[in-house]
GROMACS .gro file of N, CA and C in nm:
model
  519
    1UNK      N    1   1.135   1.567   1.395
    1UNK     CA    2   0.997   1.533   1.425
    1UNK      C    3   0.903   1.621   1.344
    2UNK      N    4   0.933   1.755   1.340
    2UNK     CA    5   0.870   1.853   1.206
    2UNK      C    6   0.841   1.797   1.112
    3UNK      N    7   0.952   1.711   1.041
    3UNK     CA    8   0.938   1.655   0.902
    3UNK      C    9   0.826   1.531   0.930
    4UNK      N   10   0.774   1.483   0.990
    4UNK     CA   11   0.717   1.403   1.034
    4UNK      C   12   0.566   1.446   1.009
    5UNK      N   13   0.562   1.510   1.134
    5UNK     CA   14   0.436   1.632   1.122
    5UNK      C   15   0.357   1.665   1.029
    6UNK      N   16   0.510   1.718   0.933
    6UNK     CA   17   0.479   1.812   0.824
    6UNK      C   18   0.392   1.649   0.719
    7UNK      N   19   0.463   1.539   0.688
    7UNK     CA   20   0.441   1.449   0.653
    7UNK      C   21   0.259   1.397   0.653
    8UNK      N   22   0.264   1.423   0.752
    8UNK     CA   23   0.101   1.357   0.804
    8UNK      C   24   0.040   1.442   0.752
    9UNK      N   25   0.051   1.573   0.753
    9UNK     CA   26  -0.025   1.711   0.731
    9UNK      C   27  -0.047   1.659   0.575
   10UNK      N   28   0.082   1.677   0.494
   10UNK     CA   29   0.054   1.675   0.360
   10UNK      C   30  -0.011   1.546   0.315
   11UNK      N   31   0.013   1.426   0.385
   11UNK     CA   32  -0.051   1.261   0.340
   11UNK      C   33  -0.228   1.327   0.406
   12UNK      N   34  -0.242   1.406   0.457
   12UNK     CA   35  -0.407   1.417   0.471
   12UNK      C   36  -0.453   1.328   0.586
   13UNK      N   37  -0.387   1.331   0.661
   13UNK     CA   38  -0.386   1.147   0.746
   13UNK      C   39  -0.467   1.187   0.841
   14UNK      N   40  -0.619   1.188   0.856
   14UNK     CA   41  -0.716   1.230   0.960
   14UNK      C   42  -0.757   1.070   1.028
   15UNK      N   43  -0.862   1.079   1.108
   15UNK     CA   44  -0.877   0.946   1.158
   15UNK      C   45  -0.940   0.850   1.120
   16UNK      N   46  -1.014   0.854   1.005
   16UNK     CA   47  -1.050   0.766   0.928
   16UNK      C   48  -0.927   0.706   0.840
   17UNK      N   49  -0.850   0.808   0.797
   17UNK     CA   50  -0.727   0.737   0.692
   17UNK      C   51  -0.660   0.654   0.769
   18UNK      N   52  -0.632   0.704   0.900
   18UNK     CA   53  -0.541   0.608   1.023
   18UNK      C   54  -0.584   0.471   1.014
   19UNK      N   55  -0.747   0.499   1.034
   19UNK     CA   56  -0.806   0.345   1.047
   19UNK      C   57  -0.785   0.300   0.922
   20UNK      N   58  -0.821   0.303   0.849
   20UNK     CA   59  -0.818   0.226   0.715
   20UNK      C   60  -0.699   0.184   0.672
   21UNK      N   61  -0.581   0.246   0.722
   21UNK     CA   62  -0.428   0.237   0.694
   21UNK      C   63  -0.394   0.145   0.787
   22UNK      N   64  -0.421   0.111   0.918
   22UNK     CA   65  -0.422   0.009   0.990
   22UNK      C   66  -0.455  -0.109   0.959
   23UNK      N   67  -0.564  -0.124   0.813
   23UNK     CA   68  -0.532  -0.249   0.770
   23UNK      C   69  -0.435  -0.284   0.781
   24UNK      N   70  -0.363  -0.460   0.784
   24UNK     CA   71  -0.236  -0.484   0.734
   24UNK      C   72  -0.195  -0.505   0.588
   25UNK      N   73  -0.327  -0.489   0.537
   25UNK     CA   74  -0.276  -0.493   0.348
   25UNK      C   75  -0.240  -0.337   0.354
   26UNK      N   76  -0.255  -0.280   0.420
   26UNK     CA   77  -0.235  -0.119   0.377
   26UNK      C   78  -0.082  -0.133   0.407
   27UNK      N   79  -0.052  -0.148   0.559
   27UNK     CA   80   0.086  -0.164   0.597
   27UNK      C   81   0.194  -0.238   0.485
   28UNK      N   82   0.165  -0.340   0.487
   28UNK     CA   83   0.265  -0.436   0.420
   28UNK      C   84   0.261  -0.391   0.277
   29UNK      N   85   0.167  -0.326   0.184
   29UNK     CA   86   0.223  -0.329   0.060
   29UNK      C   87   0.247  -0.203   0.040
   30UNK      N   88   0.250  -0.137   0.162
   30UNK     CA   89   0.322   0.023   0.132
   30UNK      C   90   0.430   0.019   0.170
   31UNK      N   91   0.519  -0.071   0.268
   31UNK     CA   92   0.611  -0.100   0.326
   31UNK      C   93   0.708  -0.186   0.175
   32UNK      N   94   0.600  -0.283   0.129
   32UNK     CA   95   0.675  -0.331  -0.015
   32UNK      C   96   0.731  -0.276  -0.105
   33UNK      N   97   0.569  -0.193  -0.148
   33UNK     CA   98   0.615  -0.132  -0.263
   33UNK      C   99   0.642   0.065  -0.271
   34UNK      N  100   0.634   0.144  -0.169
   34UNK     CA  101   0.633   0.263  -0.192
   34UNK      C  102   0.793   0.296  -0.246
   35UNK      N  103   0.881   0.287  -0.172
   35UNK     CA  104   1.060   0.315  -0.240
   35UNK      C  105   1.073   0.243  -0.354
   36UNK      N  106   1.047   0.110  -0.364
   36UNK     CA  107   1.136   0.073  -0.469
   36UNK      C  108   1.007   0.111  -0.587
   37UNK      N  109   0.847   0.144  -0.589
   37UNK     CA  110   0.808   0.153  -0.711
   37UNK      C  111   0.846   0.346  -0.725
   38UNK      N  112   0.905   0.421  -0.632
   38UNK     CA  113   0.959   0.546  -0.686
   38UNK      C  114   1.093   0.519  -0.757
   39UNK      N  115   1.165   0.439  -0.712
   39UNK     CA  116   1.286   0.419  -0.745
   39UNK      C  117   1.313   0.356  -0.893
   40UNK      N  118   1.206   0.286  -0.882
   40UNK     CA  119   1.165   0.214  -1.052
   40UNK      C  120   1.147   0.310  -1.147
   41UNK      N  121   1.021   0.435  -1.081
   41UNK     CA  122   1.001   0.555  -1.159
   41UNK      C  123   1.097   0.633  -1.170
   42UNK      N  124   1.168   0.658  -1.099
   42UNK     CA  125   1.290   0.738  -1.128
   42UNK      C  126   1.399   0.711  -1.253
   43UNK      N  127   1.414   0.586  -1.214
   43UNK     CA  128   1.524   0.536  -1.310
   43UNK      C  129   1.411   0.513  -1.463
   44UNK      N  130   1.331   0.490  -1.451
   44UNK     CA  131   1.266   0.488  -1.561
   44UNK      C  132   1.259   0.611  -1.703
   45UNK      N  133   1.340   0.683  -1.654
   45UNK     CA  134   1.408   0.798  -1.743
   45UNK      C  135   1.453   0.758  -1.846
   46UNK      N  136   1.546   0.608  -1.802
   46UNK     CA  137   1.636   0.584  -1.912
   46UNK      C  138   1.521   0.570  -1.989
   47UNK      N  139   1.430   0.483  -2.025
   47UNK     CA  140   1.334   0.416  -2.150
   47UNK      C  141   1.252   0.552  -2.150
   48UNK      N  142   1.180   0.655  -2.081
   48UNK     CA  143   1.073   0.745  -2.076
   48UNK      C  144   1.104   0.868  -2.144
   49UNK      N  145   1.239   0.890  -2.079
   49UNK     CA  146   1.282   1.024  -2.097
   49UNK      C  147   1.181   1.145  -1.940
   50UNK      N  148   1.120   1.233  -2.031
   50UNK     CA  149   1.035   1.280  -1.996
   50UNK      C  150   0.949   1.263  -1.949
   51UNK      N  151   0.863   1.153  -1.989
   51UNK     CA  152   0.755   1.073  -1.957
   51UNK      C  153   0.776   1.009  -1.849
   52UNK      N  154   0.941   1.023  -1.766
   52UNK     CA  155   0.915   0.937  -1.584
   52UNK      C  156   0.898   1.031  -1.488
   53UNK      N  157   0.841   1.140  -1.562
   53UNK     CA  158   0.808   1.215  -1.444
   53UNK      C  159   0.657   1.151  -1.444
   54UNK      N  160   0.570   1.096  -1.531
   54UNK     CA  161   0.451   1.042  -1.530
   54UNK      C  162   0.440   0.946  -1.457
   55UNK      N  163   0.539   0.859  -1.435
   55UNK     CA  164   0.563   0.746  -1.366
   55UNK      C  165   0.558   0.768  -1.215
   56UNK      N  166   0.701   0.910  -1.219
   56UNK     CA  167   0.704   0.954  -1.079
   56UNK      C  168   0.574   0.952  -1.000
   57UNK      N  169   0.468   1.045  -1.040
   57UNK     CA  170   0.354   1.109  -1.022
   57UNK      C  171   0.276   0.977  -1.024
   58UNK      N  172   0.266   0.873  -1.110
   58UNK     CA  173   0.203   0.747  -1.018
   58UNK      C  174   0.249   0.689  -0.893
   59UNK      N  175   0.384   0.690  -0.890
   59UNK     CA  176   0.439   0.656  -0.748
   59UNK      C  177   0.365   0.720  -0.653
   60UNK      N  178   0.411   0.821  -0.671
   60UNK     CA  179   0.318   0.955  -0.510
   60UNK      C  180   0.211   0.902  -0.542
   61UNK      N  181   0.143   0.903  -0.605
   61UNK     CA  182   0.015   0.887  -0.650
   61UNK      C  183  -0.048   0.765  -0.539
   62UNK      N  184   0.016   0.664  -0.564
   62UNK     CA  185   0.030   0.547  -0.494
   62UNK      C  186   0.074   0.551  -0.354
   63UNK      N  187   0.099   0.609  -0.308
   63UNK     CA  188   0.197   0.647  -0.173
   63UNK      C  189   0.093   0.708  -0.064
   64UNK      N  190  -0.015   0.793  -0.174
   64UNK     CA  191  -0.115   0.891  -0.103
   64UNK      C  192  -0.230   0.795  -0.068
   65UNK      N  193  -0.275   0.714  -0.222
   65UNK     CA  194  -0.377   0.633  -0.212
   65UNK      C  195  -0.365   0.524  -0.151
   66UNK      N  196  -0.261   0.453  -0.095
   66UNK     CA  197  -0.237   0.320   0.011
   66UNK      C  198  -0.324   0.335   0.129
   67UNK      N  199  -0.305   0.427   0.184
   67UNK     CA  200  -0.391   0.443   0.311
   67UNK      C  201  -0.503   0.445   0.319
   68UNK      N  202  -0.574   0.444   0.167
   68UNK     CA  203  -0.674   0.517   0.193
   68UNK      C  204  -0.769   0.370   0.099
   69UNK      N  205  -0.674   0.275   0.050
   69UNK     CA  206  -0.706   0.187  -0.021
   69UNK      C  207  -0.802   0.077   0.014
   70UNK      N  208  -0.781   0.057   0.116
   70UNK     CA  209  -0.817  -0.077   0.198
   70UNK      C  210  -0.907  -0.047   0.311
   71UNK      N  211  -1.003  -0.130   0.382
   71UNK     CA  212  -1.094  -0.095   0.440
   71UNK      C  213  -1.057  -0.069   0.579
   72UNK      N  214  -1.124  -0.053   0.749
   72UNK     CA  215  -1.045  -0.071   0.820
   72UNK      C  216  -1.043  -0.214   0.842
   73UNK      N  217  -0.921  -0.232   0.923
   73UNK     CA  218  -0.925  -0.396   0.961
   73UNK      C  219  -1.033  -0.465   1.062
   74UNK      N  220  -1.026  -0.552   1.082
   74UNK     CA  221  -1.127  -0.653   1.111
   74UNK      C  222  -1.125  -0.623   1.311
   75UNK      N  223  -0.974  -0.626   1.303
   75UNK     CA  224  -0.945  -0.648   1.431
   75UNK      C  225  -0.747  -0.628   1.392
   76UNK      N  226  -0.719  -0.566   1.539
   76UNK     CA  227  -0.570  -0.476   1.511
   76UNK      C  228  -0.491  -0.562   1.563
   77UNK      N  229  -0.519  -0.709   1.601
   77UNK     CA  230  -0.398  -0.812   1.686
   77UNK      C  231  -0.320  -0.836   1.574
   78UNK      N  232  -0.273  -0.766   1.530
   78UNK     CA  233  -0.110  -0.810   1.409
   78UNK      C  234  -0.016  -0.744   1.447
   79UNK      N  235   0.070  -0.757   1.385
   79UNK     CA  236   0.161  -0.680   1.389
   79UNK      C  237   0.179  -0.563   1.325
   80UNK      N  238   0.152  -0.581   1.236
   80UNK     CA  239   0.125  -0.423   1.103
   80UNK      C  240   0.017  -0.356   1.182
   81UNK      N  241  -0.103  -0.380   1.200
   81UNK     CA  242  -0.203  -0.311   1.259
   81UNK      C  243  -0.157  -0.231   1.359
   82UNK      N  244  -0.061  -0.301   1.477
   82UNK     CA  245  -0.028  -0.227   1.634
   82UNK      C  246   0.088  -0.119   1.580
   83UNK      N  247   0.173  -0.156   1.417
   83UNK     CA  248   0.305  -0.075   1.385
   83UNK      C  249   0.225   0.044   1.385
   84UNK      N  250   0.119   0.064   1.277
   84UNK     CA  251   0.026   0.200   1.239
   84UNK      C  252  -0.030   0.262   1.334
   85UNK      N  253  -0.073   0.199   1.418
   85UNK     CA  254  -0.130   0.285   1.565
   85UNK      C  255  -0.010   0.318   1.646
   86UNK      N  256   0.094   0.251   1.676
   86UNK     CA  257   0.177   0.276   1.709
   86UNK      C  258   0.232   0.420   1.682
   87UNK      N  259   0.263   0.406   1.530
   87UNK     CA  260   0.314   0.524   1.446
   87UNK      C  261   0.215   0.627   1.531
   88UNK      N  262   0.086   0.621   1.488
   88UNK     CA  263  -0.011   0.741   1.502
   88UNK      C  264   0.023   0.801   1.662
   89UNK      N  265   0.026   0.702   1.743
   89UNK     CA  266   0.045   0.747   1.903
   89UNK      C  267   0.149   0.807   1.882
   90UNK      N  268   0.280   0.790   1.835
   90UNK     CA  269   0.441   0.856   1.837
   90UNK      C  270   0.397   0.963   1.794
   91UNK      N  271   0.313   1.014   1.704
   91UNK     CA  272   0.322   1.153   1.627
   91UNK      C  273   0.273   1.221   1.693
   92UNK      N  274   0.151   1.186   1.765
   92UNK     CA  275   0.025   1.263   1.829
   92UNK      C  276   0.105   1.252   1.982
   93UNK      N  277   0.174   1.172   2.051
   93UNK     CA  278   0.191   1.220   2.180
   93UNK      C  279   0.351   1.164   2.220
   94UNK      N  280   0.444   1.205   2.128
   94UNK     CA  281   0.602   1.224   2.138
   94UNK      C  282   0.630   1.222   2.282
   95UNK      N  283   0.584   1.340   2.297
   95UNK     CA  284   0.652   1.402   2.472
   95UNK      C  285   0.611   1.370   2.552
   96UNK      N  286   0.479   1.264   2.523
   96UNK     CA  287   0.472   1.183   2.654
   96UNK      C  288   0.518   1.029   2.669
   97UNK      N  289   0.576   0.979   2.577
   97UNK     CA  290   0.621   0.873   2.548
   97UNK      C  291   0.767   0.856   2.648
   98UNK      N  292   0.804   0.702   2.641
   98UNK     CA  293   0.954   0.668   2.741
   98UNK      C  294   1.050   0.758   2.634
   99UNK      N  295   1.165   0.767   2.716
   99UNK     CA  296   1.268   0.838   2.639
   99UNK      C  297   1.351   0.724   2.542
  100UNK      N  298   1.325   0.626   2.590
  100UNK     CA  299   1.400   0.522   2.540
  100UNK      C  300   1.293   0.511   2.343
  101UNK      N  301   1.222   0.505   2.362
  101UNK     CA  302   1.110   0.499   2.250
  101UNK      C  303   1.164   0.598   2.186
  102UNK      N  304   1.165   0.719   2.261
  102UNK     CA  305   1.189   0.849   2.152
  102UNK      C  306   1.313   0.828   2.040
  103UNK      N  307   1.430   0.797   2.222
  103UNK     CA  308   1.561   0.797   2.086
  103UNK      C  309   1.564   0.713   2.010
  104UNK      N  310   1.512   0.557   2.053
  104UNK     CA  311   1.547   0.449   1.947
  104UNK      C  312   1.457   0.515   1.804
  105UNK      N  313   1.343   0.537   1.814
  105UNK     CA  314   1.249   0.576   1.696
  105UNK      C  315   1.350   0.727   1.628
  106UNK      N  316   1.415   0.786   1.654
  106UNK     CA  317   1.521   0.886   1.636
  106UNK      C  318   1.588   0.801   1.558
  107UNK      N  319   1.698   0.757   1.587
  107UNK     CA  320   1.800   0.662   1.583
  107UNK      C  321   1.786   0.581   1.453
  108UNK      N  322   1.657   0.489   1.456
  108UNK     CA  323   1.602   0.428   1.331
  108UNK      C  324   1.551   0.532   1.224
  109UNK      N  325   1.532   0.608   1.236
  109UNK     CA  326   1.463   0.721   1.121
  109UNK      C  327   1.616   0.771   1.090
  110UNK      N  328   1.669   0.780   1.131
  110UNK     CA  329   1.841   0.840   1.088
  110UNK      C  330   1.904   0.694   1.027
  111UNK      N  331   1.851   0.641   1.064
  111UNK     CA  332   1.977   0.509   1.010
  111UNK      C  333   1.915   0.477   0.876
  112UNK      N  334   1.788   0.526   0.802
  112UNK     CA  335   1.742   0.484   0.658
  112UNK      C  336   1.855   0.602   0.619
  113UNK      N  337   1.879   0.710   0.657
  113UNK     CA  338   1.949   0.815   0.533
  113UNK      C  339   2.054   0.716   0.499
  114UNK      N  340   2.180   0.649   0.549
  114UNK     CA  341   2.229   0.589   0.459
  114UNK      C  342   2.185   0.536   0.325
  115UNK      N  343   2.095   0.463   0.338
  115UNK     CA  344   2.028   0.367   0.234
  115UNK      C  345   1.998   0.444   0.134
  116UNK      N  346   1.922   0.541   0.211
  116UNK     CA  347   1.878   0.652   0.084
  116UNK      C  348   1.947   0.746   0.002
  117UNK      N  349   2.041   0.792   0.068
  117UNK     CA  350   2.162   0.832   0.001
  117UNK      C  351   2.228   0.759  -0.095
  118UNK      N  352   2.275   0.600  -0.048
  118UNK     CA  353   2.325   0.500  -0.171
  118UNK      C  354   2.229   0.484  -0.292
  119UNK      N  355   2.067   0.489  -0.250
  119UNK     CA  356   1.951   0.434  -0.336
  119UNK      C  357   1.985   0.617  -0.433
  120UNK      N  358   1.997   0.699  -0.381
  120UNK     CA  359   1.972   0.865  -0.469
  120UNK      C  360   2.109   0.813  -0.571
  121UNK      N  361   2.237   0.808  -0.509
  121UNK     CA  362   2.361   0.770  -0.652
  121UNK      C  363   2.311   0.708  -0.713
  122UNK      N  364   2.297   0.585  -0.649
  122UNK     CA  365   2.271   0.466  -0.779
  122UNK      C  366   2.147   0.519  -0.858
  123UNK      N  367   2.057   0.598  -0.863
  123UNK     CA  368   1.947   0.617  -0.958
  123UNK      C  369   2.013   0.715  -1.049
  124UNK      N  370   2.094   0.834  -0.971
  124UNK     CA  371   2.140   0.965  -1.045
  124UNK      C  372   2.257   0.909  -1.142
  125UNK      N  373   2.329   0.825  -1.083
  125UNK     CA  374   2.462   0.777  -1.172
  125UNK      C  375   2.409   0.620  -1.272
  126UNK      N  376   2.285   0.532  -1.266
  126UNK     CA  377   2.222   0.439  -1.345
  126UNK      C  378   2.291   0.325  -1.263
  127UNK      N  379   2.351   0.370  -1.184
  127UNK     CA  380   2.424   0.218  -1.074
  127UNK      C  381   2.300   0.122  -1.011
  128UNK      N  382   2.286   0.044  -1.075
  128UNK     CA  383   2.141  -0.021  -1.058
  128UNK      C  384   2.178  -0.124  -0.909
  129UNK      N  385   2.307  -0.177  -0.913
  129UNK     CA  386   2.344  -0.246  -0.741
  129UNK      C  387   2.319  -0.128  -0.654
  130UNK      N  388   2.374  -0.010  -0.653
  130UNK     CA  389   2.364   0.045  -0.598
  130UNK      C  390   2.251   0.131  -0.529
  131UNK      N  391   2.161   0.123  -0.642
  131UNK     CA  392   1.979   0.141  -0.633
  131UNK      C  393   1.952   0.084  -0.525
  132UNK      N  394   1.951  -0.076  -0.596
  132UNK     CA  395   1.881  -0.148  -0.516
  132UNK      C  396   1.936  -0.222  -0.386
  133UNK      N  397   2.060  -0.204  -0.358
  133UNK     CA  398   2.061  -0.177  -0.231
  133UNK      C  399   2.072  -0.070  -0.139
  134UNK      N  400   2.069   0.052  -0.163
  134UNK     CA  401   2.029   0.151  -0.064
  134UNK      C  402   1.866   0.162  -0.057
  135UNK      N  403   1.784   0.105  -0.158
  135UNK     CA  404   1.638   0.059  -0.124
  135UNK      C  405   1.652  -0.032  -0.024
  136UNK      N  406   1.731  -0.144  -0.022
  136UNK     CA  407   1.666  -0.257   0.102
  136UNK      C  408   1.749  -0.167   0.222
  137UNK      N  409   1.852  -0.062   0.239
  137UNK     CA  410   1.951  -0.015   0.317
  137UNK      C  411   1.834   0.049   0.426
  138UNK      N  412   1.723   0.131   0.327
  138UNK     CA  413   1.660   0.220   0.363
  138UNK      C  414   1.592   0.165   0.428
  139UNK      N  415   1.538   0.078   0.382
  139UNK     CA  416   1.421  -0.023   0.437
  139UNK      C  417   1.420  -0.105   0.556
  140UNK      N  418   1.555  -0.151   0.582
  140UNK     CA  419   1.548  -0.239   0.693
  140UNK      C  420   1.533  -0.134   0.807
  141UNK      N  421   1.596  -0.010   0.853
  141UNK     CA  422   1.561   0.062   0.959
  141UNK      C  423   1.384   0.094   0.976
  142UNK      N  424   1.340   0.085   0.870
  142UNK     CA  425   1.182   0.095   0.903
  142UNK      C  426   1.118  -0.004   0.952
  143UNK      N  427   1.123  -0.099   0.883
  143UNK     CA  428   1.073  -0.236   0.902
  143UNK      C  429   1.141  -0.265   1.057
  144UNK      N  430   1.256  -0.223   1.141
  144UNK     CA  431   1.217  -0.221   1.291
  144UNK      C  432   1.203  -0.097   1.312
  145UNK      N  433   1.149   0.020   1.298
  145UNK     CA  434   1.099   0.150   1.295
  145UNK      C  435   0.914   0.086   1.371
  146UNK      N  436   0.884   0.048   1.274
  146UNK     CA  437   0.767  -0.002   1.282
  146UNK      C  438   0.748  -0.124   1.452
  147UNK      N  439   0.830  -0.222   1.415
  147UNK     CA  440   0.824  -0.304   1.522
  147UNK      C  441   0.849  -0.206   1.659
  148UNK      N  442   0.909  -0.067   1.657
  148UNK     CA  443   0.912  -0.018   1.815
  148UNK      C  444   0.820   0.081   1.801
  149UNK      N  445   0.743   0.065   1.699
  149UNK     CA  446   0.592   0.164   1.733
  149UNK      C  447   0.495  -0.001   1.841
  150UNK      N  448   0.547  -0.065   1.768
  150UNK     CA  449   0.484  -0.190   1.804
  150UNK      C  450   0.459  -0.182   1.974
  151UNK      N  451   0.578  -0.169   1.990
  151UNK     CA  452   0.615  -0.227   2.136
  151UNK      C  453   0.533  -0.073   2.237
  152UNK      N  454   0.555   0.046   2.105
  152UNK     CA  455   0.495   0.202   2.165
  152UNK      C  456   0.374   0.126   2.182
  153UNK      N  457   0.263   0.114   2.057
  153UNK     CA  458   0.119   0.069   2.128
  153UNK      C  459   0.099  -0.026   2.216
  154UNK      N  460   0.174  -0.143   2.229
  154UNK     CA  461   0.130  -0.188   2.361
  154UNK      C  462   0.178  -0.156   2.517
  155UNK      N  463   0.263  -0.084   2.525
  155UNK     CA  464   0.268  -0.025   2.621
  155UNK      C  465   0.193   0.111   2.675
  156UNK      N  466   0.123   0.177   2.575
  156UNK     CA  467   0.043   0.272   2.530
  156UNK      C  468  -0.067   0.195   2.595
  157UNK      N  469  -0.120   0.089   2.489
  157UNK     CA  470  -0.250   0.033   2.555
  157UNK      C  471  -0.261  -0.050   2.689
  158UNK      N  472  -0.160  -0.052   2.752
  158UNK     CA  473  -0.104  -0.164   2.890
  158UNK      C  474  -0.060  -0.043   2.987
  159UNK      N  475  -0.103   0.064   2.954
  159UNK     CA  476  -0.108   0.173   3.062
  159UNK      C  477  -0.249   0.170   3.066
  160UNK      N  478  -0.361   0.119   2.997
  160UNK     CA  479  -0.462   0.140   2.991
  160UNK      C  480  -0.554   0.297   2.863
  161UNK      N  481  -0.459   0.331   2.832
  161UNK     CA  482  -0.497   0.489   2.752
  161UNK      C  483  -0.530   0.478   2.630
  162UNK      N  484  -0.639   0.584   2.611
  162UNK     CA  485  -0.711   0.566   2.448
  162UNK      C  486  -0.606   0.551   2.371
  163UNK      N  487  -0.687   0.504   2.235
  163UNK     CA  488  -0.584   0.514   2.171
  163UNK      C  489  -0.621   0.639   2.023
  164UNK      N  490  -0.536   0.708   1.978
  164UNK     CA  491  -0.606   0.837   1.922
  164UNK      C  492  -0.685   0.797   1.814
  165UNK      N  493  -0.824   0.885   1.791
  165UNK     CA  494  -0.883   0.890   1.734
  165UNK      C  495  -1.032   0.862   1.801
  166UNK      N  496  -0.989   0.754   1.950
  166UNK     CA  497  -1.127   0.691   1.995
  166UNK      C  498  -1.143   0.756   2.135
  167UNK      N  499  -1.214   0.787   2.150
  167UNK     CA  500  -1.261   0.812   2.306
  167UNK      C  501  -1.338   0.705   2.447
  168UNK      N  502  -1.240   0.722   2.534
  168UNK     CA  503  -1.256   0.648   2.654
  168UNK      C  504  -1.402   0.695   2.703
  169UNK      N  505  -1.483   0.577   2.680
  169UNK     CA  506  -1.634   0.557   2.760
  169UNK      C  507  -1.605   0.578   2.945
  170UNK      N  508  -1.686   0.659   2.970
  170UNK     CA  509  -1.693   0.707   3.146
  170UNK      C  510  -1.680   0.593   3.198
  171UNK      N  511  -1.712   0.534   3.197
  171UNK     CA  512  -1.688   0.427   3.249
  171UNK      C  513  -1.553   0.324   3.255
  172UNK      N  514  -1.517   0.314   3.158
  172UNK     CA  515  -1.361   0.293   3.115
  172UNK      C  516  -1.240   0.339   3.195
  173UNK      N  517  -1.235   0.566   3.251
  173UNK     CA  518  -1.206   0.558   3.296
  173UNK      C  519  -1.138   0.520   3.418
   0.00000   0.00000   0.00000
């Protein structure tokens, strides 16, 4: 959960970035493209040499600026929208969450290292099957990573409780 933490800390992720990342263009094309356009940069050694560390450095580059790309959304009834708030509630209030949430969201964050491990050979050894499937390996545990933040915010918001960043009007209480 540290690495997590530590994650948000370094992405700069205050509550304006949250909102704006709650777009679902923010969600979905960081979900598209963040692994496989590092993974592109990586391997891009072979043709660059040197020059994919330039590439690299657009990847991150890209990774930082997603969130911050897109406006906030209109309105959060999607699915991508409730994954990102979702996310944000898991980070900001872990220990008060079901236990069942905790481990499955555990569980799925452990089950990308496979993928990622196959996606690290295949880039280090030029095994390009092997790339590109420990990219989708990695990927599918997120993509329902996300769907049980899903299920976190609405049960989050079906207890009735802010949701972070906004504050409950006296009345609300």
């Amino acid at each position: 959960m540290e690495i997590a933490k530590a994650t948000e800390r370094l992405m700069g992720m205050d509550d304006k970035v949250w909102l704006r990342h709650a777009n679902p263009w923010s969600g979905w094309t960081r979900m598209a493209t963040a692994l496989p356009l590092l993974g592109l940069a990586i391997w891009s050694r072979v043709w660059l040499g040197w020059g994919a560390l330039i590439a690299v450095g657009l990847a991150l580059l890209w990774i930082w600026v997603n969130p911050r790309a897109f406006p906030p959304p209109k309105t959060i009834d999607n699915w991508m929208s409730k994954g990102v708030y979702g996310e944000r509630i898991y980070l900001a209030h872990r220990s008060e969450l079901a236990a069942h949430h905790r481990r499955a969201a555990a569980v799925l964050s452990w089950l990308s290292l496979p993928g990622l491990i196959i996606m690290a050979w295949g880039l280090w050894a030029f095994w390009w099957e092997g790339a590109i499937f420990g990219t989708l390996l990695a990927m599918l545990p997120k993509i329902w990573f996300v769907d049980r933040m899903v299920w976190i915010f609405e049960d989050w918001q079906g207890a009735g409780r802010a949701l972070p960043g906004e504050q409950k009007e006296i009345g609300d209480v």
